[in-house]
Short mmCIF file of C-alpha atoms and ligand atoms in Angstrom, two decimals:
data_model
loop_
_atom_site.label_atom_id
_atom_site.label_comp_id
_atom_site.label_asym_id
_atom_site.label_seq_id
_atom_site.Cartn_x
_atom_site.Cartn_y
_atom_site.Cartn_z
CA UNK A 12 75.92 -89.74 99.84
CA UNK A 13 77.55 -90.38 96.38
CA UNK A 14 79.57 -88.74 95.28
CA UNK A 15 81.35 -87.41 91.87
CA UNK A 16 84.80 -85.77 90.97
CA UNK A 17 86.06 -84.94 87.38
CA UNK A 18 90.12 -83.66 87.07
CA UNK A 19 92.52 -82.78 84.69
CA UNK A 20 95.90 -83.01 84.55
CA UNK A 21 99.43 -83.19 82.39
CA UNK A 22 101.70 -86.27 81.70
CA UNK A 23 105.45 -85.31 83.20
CA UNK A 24 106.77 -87.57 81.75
CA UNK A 25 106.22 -90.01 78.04
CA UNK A 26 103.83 -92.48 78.96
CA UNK A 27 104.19 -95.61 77.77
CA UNK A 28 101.86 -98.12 77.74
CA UNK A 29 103.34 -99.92 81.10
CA UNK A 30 103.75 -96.25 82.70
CA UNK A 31 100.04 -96.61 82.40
CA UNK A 32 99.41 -100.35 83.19
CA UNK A 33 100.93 -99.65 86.13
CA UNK A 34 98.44 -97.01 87.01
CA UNK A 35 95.66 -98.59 85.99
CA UNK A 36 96.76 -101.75 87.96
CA UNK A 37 97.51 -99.38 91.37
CA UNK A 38 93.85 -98.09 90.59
CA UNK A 39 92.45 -100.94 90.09
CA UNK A 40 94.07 -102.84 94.05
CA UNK A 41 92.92 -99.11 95.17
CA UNK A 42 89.79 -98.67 93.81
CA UNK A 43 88.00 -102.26 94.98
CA UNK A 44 88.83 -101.80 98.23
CA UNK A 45 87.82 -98.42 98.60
CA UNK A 46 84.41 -99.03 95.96
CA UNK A 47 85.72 -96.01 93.72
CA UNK A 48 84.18 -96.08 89.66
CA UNK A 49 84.65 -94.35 87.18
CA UNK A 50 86.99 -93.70 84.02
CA UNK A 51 90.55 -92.07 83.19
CA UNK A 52 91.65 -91.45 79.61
CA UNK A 53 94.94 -90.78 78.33
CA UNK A 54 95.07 -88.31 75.60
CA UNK A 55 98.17 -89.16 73.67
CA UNK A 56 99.41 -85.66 72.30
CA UNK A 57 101.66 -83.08 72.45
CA UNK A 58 100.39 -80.08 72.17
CA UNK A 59 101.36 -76.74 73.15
CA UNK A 60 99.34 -77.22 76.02
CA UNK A 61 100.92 -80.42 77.03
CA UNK A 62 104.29 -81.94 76.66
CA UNK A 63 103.78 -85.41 76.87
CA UNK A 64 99.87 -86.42 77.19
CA UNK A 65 96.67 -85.38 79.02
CA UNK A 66 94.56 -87.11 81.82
CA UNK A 67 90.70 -86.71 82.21
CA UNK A 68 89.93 -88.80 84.84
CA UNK A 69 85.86 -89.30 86.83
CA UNK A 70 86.26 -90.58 90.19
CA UNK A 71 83.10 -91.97 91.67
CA UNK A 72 82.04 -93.17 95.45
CA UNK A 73 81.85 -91.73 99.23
CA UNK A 74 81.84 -88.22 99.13
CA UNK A 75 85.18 -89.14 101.95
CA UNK A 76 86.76 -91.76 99.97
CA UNK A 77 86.46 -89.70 96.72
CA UNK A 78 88.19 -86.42 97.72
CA UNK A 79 90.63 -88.93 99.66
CA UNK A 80 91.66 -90.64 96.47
CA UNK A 81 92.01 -87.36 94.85
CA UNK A 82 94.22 -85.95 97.11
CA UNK A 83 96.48 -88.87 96.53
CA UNK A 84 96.20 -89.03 93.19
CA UNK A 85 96.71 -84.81 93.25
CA UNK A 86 100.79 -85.55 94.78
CA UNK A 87 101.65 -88.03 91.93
CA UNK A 88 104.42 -86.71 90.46
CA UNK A 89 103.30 -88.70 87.19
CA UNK A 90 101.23 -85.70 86.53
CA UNK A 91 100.93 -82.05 87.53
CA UNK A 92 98.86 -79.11 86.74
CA UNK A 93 96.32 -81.10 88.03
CA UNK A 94 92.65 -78.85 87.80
CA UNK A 95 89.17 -79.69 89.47
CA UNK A 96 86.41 -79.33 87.20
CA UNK A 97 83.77 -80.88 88.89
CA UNK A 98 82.88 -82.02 92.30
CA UNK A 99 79.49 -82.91 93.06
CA UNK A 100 76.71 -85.28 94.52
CA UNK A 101 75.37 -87.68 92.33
CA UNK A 102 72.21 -90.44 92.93
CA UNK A 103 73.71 -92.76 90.88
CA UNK A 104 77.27 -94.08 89.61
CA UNK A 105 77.61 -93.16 85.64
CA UNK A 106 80.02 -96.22 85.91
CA UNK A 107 78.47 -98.38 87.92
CA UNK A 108 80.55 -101.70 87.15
CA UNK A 109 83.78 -100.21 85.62
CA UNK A 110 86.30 -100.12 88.97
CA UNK A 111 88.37 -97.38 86.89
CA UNK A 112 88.12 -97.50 82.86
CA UNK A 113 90.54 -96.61 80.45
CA UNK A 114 91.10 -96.05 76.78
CA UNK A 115 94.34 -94.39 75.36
CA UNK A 116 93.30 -92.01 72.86
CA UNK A 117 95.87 -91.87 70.20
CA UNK A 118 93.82 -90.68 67.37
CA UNK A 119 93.49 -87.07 68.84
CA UNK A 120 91.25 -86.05 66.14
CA UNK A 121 88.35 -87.67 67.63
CA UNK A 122 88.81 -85.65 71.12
CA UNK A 123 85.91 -83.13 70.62
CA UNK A 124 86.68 -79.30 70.28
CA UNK A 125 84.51 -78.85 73.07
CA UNK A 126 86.44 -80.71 75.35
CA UNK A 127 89.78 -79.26 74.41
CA UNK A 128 88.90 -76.09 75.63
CA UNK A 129 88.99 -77.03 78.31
CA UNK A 130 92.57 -77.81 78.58
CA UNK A 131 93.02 -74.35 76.87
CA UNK A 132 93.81 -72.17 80.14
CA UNK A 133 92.93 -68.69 78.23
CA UNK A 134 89.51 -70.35 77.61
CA UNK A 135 88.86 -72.53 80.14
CA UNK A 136 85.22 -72.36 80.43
CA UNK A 137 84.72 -73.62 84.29
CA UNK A 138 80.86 -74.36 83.76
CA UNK A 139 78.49 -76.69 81.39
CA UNK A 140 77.97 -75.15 77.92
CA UNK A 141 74.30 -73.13 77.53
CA UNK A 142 72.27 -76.05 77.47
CA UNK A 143 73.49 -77.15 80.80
CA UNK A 144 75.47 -80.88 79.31
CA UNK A 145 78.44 -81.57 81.12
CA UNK A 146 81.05 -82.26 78.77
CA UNK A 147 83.84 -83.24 79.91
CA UNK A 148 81.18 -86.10 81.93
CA UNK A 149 79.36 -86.39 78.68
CA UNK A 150 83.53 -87.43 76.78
CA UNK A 151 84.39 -89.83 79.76
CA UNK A 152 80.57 -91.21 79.84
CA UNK A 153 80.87 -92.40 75.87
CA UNK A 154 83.24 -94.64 76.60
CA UNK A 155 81.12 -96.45 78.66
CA UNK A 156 78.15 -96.64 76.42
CA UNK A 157 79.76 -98.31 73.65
CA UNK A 158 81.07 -100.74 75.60
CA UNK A 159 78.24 -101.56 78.49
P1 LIG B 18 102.05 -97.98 96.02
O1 LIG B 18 102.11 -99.36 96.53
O2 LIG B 18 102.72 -96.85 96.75
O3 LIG B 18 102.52 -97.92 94.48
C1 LIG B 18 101.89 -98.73 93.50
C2 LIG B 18 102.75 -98.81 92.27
O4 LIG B 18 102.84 -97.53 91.63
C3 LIG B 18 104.15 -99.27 92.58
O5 LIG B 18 104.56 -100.16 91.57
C4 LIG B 18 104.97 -97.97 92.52
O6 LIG B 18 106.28 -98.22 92.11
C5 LIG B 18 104.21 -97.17 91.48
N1 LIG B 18 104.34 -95.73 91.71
C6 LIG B 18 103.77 -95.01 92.71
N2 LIG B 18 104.08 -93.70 92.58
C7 LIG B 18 104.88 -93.62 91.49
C8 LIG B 18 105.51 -92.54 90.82
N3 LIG B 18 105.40 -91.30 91.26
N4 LIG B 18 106.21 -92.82 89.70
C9 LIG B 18 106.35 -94.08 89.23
N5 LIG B 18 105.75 -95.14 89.81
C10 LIG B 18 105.04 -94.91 90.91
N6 LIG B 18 95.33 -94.59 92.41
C11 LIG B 18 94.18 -95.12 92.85
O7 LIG B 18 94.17 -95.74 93.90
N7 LIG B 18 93.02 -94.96 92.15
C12 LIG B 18 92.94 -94.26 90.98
O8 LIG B 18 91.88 -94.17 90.37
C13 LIG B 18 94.16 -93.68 90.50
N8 LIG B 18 94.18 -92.98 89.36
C14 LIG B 18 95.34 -92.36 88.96
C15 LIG B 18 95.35 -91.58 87.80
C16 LIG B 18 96.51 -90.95 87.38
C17 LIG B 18 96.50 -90.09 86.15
C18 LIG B 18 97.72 -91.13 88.12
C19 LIG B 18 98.98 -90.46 87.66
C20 LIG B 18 97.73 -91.91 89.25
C21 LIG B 18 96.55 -92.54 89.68
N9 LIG B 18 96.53 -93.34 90.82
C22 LIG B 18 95.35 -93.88 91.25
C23 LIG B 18 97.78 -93.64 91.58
C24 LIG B 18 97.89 -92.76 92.79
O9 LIG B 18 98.39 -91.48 92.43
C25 LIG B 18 98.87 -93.36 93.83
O10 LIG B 18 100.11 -93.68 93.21
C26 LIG B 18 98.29 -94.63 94.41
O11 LIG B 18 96.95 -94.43 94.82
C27 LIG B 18 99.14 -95.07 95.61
O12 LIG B 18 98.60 -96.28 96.02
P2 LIG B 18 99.44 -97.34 96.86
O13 LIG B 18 99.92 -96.63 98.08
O14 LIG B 18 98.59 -98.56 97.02
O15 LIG B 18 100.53 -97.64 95.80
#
């Protein structure tokens, strides 16, 4: 059974852009052997919600292999306040051929207010909006429709 997992999480530390090649390459050794997808964006702020940087990250895969890989990922001391948002089945990969996406997003203006709520802890809304979209899915999934 597929399987889906959507996290959150805070930079510890300034991330620079081989701090996160160096990721991205781990992910990417990782992720082909174990047939993981999905996307992870780095969300270049400071804030008073975050120090040095937010992850959003969609892991995709074995139901096994994806709550393995999170648990990993969970003890990285890159990152901590690490949240769940989602963890489902899915029928299909949104990110079928990407073995882990990612986009720096420096220009925080363009990160939706929608989705920063849910980085907000006092509003953290824990559940799709009213008409049932998935947004934090629906932020990681544009990425992939421009560039399919
Ligand atoms: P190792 O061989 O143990 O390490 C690989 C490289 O990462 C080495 O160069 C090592 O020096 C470096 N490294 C490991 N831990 C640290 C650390 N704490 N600080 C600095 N450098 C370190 N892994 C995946 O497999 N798939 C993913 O999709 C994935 N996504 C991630 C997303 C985020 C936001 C973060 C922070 C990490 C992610 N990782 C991912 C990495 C994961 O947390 C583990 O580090 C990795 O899976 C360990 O794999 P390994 O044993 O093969 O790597």
């Amino acid at each position: 059974m597929l399987h889906y997992l959507i996290y959150m999480s805070h930079a510890t530390q300034p991330m620079s852009d081989n701090n996160l090649d160096e990721i991205l390459a781990t992910a990417v050794k990782n992720n082909i052997e174990k047939d993981i997808t999905g996307m992870l964006v780095f969300i270049d702020e400071q804030s008073a919600f975050s120090d040095h940087g937010r992850f959003i990250q969609v892991l995709e895969g074995s139901e096994e292999t994806v709550k393995d890989i999170y648990k990993t990922i969970s003890k990285d001391d890159r990152h901590n306040q690490i949240t769940e948002l989602f963890s489902y089945p899915i029928k299909q990969r949104n990110f079928p051929d990407w073995i882990m996406g990612f986009k720096r997003v420096s220009d925080t203006s363009s990160v939706p207010d929608e989705l920063n709520k849910w980085f907000d802890p006092d509003h953290f809304p824990k559940e799709m909006n009213k008409e049932g979209v998935n947004i934090p899915l629906t932020y990681l999934r544009s990425f992939y429709d421009i560039h399919k």
